[in-house]
PDB file of C-alpha atoms in Angstrom:
ATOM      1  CA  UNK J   1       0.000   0.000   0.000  1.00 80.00           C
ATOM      2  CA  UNK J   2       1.784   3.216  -1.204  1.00 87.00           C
ATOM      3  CA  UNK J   3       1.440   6.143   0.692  1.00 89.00           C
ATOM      4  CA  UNK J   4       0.520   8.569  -2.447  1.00 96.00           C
ATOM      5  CA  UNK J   5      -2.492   7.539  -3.866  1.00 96.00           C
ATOM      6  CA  UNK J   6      -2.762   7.244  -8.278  1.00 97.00           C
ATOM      7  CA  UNK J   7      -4.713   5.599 -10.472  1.00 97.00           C
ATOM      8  CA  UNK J   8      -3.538   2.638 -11.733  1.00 96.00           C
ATOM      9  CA  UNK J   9      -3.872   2.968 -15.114  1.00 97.00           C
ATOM     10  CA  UNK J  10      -5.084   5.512 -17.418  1.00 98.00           C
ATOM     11  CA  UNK J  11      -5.156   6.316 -21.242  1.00 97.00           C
ATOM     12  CA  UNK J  12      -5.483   8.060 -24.351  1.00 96.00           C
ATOM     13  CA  UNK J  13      -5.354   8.176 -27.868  1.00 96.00           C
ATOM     14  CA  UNK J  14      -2.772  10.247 -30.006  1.00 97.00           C
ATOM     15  CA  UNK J  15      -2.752  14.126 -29.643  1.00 97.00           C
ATOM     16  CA  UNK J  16      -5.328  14.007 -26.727  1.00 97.00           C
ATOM     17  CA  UNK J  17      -4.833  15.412 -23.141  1.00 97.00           C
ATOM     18  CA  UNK J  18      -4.186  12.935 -20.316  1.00 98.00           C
ATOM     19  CA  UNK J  19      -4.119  13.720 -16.268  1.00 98.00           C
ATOM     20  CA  UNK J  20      -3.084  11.976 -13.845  1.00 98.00           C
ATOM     21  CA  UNK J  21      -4.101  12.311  -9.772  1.00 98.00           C
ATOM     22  CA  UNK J  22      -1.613  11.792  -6.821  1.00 98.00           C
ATOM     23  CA  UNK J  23      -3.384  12.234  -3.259  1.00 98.00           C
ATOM     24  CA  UNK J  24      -1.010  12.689  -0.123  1.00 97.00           C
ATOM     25  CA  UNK J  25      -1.741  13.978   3.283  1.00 96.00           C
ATOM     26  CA  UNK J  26      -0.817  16.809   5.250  1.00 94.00           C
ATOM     27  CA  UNK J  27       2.884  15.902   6.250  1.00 94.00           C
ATOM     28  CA  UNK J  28       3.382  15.355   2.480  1.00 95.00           C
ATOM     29  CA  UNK J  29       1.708  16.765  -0.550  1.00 95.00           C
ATOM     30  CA  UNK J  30      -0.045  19.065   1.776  1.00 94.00           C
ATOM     31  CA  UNK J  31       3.293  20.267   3.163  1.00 92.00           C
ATOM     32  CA  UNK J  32       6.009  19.482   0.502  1.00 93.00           C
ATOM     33  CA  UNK J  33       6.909  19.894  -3.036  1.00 95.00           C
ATOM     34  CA  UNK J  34       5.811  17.303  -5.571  1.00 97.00           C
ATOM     35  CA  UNK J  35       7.940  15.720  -8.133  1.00 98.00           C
ATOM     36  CA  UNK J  36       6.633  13.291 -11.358  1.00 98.00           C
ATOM     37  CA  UNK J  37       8.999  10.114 -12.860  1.00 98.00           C
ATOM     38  CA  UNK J  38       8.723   9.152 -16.146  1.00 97.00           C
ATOM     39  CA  UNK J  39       9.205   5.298 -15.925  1.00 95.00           C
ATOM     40  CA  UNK J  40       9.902   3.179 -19.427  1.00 92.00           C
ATOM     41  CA  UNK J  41      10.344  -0.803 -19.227  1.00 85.00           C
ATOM     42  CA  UNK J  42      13.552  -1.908 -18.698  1.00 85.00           C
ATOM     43  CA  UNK J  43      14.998   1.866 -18.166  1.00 91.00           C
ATOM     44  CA  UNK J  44      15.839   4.197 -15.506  1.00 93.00           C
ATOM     45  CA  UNK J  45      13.188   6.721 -13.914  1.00 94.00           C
ATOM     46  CA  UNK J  46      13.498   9.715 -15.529  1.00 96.00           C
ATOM     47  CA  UNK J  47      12.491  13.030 -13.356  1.00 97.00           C
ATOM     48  CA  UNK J  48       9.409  14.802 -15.697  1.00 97.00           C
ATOM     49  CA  UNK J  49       8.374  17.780 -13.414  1.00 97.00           C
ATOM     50  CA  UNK J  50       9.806  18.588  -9.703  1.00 96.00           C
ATOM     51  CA  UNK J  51       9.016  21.430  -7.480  1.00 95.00           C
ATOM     52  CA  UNK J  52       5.233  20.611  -8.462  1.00 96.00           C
ATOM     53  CA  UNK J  53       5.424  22.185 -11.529  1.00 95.00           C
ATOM     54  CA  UNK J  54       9.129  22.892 -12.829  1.00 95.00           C
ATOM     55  CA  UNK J  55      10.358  21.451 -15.944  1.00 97.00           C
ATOM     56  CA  UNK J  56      14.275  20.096 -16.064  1.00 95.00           C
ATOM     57  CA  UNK J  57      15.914  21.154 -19.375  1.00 94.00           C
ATOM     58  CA  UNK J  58      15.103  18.478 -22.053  1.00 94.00           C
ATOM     59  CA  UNK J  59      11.213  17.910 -20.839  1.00 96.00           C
ATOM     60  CA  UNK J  60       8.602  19.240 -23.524  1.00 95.00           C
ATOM     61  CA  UNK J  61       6.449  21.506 -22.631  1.00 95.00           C
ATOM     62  CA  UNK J  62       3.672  18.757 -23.696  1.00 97.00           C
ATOM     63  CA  UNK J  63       4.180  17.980 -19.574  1.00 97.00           C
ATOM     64  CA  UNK J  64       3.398  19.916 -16.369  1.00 97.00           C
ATOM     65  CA  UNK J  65       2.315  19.844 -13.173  1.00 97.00           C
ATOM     66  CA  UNK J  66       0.287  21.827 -10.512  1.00 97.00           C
ATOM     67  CA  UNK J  67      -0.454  20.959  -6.938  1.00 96.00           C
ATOM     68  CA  UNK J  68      -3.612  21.900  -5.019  1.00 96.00           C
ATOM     69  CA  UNK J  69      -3.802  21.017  -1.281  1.00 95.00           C
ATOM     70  CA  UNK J  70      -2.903  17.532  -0.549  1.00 97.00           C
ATOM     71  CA  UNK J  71      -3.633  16.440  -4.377  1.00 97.00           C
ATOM     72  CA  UNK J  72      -1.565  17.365  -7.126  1.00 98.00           C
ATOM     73  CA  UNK J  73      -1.360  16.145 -11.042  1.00 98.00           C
ATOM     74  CA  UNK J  74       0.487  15.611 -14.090  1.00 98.00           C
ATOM     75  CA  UNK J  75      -0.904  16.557 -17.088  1.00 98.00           C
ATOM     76  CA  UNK J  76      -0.081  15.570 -20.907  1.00 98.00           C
ATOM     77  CA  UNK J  77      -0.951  17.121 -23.870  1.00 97.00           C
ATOM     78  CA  UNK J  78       0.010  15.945 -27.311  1.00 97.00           C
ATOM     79  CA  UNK J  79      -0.423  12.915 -26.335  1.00 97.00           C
ATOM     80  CA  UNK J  80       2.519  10.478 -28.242  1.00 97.00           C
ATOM     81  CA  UNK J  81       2.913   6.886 -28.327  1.00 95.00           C
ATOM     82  CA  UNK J  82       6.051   7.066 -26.943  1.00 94.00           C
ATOM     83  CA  UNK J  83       4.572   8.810 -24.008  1.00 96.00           C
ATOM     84  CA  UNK J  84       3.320   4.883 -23.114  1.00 96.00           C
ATOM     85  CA  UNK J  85       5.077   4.496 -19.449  1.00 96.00           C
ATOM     86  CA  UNK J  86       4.428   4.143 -16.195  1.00 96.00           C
ATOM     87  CA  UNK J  87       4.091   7.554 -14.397  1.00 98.00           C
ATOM     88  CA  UNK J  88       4.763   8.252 -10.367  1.00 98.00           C
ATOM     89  CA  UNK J  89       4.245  10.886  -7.957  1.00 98.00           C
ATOM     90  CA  UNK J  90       6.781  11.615  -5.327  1.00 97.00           C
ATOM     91  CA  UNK J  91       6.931  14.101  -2.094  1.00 96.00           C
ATOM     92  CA  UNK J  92       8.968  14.080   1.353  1.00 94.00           C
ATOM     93  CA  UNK J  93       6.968  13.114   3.554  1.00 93.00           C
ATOM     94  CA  UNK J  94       7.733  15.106   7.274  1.00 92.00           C
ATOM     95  CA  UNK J  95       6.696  12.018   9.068  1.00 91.00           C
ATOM     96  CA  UNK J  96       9.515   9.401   7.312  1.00 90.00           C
ATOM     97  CA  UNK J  97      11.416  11.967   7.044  1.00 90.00           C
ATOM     98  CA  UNK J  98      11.866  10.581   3.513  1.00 92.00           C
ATOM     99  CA  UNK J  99      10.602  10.709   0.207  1.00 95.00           C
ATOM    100  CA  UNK J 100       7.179   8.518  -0.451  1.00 96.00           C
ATOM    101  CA  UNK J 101       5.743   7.482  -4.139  1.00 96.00           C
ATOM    102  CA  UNK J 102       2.642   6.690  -5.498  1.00 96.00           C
ATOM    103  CA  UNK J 103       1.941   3.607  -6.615  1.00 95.00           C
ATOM    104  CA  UNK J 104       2.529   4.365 -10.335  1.00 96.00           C
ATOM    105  CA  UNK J 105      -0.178   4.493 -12.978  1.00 97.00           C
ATOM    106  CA  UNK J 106       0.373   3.192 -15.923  1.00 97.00           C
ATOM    107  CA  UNK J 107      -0.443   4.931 -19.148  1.00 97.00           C
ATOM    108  CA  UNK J 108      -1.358   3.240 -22.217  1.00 97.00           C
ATOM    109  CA  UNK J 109      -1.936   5.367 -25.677  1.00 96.00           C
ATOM    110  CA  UNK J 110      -4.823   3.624 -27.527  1.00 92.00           C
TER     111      UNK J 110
ATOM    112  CA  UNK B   1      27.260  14.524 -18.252  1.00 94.00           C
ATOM    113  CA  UNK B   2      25.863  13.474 -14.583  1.00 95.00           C
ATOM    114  CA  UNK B   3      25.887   9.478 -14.601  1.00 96.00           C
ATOM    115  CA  UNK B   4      25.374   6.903 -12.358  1.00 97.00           C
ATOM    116  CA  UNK B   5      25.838   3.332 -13.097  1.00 97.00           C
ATOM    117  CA  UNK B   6      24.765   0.276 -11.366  1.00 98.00           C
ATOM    118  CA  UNK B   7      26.520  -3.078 -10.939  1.00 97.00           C
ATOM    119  CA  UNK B   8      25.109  -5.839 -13.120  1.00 97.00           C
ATOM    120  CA  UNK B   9      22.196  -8.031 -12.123  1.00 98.00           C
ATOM    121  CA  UNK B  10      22.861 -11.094  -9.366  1.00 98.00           C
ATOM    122  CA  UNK B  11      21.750 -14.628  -8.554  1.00 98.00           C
ATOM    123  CA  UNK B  12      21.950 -15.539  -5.120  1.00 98.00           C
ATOM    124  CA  UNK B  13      20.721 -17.935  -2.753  1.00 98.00           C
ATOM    125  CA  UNK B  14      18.821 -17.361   1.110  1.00 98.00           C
ATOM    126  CA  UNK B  15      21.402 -16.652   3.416  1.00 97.00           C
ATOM    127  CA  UNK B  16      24.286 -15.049   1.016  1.00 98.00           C
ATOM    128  CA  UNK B  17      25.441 -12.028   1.013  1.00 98.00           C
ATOM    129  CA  UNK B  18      25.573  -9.432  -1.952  1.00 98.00           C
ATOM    130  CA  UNK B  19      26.999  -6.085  -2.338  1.00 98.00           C
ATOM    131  CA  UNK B  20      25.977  -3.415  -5.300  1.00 98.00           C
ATOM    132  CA  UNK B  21      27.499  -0.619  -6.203  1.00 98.00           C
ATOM    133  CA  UNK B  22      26.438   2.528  -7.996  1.00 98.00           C
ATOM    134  CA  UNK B  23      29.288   4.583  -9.430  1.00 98.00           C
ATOM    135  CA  UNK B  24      29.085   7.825 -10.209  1.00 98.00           C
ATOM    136  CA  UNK B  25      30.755  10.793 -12.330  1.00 97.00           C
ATOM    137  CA  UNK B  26      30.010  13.490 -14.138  1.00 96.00           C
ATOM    138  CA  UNK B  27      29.527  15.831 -10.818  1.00 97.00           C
ATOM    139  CA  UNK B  28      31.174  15.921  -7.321  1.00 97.00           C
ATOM    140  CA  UNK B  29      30.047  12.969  -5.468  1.00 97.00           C
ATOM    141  CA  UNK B  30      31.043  14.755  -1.948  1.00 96.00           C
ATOM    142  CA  UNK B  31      28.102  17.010  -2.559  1.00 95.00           C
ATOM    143  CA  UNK B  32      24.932  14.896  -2.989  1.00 96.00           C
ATOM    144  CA  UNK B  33      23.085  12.811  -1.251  1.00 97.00           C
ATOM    145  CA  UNK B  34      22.618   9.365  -3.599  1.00 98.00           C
ATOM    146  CA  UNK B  35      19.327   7.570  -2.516  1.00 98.00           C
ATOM    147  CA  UNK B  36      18.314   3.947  -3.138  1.00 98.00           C
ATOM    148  CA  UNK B  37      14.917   2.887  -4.210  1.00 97.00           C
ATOM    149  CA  UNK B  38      13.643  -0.413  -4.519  1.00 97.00           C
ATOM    150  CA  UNK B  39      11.120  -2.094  -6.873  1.00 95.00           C
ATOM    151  CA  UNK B  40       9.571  -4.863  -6.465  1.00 95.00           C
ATOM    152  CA  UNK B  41       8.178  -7.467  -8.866  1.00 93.00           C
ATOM    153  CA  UNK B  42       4.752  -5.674 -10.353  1.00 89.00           C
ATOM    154  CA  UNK B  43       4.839  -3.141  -7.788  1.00 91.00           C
ATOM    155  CA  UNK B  44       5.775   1.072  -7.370  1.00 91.00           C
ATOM    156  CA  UNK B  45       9.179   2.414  -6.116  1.00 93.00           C
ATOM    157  CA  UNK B  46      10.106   2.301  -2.583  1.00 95.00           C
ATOM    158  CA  UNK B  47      12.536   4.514  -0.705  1.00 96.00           C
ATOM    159  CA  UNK B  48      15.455   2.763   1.084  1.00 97.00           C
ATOM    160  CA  UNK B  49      17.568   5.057   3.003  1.00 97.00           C
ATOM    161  CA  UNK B  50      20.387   7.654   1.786  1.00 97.00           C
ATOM    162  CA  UNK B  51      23.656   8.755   2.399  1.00 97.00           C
ATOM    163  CA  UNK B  52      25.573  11.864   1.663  1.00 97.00           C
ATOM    164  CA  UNK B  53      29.277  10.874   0.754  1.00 96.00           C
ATOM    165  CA  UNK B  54      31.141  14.031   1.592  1.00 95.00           C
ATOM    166  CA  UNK B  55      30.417  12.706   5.555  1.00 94.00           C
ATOM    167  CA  UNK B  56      29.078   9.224   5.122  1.00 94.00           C
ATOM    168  CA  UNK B  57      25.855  10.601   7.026  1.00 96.00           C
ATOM    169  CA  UNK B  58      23.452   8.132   6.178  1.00 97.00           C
ATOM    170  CA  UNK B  59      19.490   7.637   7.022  1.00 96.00           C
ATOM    171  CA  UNK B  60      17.478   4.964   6.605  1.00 97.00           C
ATOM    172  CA  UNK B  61      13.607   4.002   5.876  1.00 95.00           C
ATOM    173  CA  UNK B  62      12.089   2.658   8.822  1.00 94.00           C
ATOM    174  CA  UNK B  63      11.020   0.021   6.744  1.00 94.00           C
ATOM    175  CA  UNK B  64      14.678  -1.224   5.613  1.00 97.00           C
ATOM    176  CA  UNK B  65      16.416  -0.431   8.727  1.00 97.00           C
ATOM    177  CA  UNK B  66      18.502  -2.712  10.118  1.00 96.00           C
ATOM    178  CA  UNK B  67      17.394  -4.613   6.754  1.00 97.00           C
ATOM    179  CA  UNK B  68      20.549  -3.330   5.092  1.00 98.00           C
ATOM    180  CA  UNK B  69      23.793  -1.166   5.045  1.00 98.00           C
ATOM    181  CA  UNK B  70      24.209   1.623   2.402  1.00 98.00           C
ATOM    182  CA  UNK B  71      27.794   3.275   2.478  1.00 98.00           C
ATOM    183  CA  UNK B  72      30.234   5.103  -0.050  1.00 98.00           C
ATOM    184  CA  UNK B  73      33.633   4.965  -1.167  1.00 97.00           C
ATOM    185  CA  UNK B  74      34.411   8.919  -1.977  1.00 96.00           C
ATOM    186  CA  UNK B  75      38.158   7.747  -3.160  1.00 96.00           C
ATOM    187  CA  UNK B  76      36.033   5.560  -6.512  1.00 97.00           C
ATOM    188  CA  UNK B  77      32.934   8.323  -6.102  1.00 98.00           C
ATOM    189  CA  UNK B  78      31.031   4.848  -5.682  1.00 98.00           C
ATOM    190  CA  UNK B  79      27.636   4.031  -3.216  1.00 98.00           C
ATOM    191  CA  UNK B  80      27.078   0.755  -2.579  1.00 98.00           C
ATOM    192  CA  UNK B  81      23.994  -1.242  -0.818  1.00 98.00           C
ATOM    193  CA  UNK B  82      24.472  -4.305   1.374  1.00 98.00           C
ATOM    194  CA  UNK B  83      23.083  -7.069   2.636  1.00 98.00           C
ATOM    195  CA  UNK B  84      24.487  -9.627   5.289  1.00 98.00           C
ATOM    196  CA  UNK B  85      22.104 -12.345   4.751  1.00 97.00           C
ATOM    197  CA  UNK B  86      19.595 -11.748   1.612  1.00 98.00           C
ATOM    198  CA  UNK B  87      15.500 -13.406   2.242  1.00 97.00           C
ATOM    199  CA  UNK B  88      13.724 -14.176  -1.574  1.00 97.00           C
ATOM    200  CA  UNK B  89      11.669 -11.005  -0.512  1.00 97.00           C
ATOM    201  CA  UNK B  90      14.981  -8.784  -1.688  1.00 98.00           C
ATOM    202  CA  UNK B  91      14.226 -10.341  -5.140  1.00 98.00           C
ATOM    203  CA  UNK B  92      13.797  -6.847  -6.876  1.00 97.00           C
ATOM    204  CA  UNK B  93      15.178  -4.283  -9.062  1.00 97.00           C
ATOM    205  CA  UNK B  94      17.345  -1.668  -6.786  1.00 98.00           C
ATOM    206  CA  UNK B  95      17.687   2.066  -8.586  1.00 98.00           C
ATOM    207  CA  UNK B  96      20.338   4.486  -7.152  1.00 98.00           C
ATOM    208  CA  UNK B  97      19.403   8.009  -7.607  1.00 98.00           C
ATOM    209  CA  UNK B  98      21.234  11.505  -7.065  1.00 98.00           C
ATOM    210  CA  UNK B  99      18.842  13.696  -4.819  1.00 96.00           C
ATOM    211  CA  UNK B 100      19.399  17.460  -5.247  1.00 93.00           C
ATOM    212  CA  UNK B 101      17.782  19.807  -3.169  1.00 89.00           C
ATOM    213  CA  UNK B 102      17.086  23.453  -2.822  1.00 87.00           C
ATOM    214  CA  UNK B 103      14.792  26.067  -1.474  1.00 83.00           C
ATOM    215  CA  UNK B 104      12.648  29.104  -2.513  1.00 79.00           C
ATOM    216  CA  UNK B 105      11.319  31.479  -0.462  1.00 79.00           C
ATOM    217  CA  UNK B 106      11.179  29.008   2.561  1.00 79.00           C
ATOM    218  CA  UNK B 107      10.608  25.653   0.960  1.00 80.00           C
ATOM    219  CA  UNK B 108      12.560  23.191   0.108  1.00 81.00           C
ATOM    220  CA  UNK B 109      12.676  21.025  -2.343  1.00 90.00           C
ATOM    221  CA  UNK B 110      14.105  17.420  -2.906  1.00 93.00           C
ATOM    222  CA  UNK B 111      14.344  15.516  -5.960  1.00 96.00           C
ATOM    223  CA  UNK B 112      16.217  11.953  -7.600  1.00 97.00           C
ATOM    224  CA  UNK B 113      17.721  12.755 -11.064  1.00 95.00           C
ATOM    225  CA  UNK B 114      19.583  10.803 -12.477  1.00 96.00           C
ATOM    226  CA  UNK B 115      18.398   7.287 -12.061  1.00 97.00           C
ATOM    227  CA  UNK B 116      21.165   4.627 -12.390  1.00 97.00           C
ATOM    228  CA  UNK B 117      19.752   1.560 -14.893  1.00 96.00           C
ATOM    229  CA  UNK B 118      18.899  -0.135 -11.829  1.00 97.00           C
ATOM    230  CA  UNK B 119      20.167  -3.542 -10.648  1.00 98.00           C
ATOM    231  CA  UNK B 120      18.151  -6.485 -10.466  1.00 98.00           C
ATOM    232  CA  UNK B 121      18.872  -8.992  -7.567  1.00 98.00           C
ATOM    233  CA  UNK B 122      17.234 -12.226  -7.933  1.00 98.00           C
ATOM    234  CA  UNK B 123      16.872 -14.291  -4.398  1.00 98.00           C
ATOM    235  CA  UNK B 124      16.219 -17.927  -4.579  1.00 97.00           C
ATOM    236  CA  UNK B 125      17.383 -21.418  -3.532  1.00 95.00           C
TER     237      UNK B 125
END
């Protein structure tokens, strides 16, 4: 049982707009910073949005985040095929006094 | 470029011991903390403990304490995660990951990037 709370799968066809839900608590969404992983088979995580809704360098725009309360999502627009991954959420949580992830949701593009 | 690389993927038995590594380069490894996550079989990511190599301070999930031993080698800019005597519930893949943080106006931030390729330890008799 993950501590952030997604969906576990969601989907879309080509060019459409996706979201994605992550639901914390107070001593972590509703406290902290949110970051999003980009996670394709057989590859390493890849960091998509931190900070709730800053891009790193090299992320397209197609990607962002925003944070309200103790929820926050990950949107995708242009939706591409090669946007087909598993997504998680991630925020410290002042309790562990450590980072906690969603459960991941994957996304499929129809 | 900021890289970290993992140790290839290992076959062991109840009862044995393993060691992985996670090297890294690209950046000075005295000045992040490197995290390990695990993953098990079908399921989401799972944060292990941490350790920041410029002092060797390390933390651990309450969850994997005691569980395991994470330490670094600053001399090979390498961080490594042990265990003395593995279960088949360690069977998983084990991702390294440089956290950088910062803060803005009062906050702070934390995130992993990069990922290592991740290490796959396979527990069974």
């Amino acid at each position: 049982q993950s501590v952030l709370t997604q969906p576990p799968s969601a989907s879309g066809t080509p060019g459409q707009r996706v979201t994605i839900s992550c639901s914390g608590s107070s001593s972590n969404i509703g406290s902290n910073t949110v970051n999003w992983y980009q996670h394709l088979p057989g590859k390493a995580p890849k960091l998509l949005i931190h900070s709730d809704n800053q891009r790193p360098s090299g992320v397209p725009d197609r990607f962002s985040g925003s944070k309200s309360g103790t929820s926050a999502s990950l949107a995708i627009s242009g939706l591409q095929s090669e946007d087909e991954a598993d997504y998680y959420c991630a925020a410290w949580d002042d309790s562990l006094n450590g980072p906690v992830f969603g459960g991941g949701t994957k996304l499929t593009v129809l | 470029e900021v890289q970290l690389v993992q140790s290839g993927a290992e076959v062991k038995k109840p009862g044995e011991s393993l060691n992985i590594s996670c090297k890294a380069s690209g950046y000075s490894f005295t000045n992040y903390w490197i995290a390990w996550v695990r993953q098990m079989p079908g399921k989401g990511l799972e944060w292990m403990g941490i350790i920041y190599p410029g002092d060797s301070d390390t933390r651990y999930s309450p969850s994997f304490q005691g569980q395991v031993t994470i330490s670094a080698d600053k001399s090979i800019s390498t961080a490594y995660l042990q265990w003395s005597s593995l279960k088949a519930s360690d069977t998983a893949m084990y991702y390294c990951a440089r956290q950088t943080s910062t803060m803005v106006r009062g906050v702070t931030s934390n995130w992993f990037d990069p990922w290592g390729q991740g290490t796959l330890v396979t527990v069974s008799s």
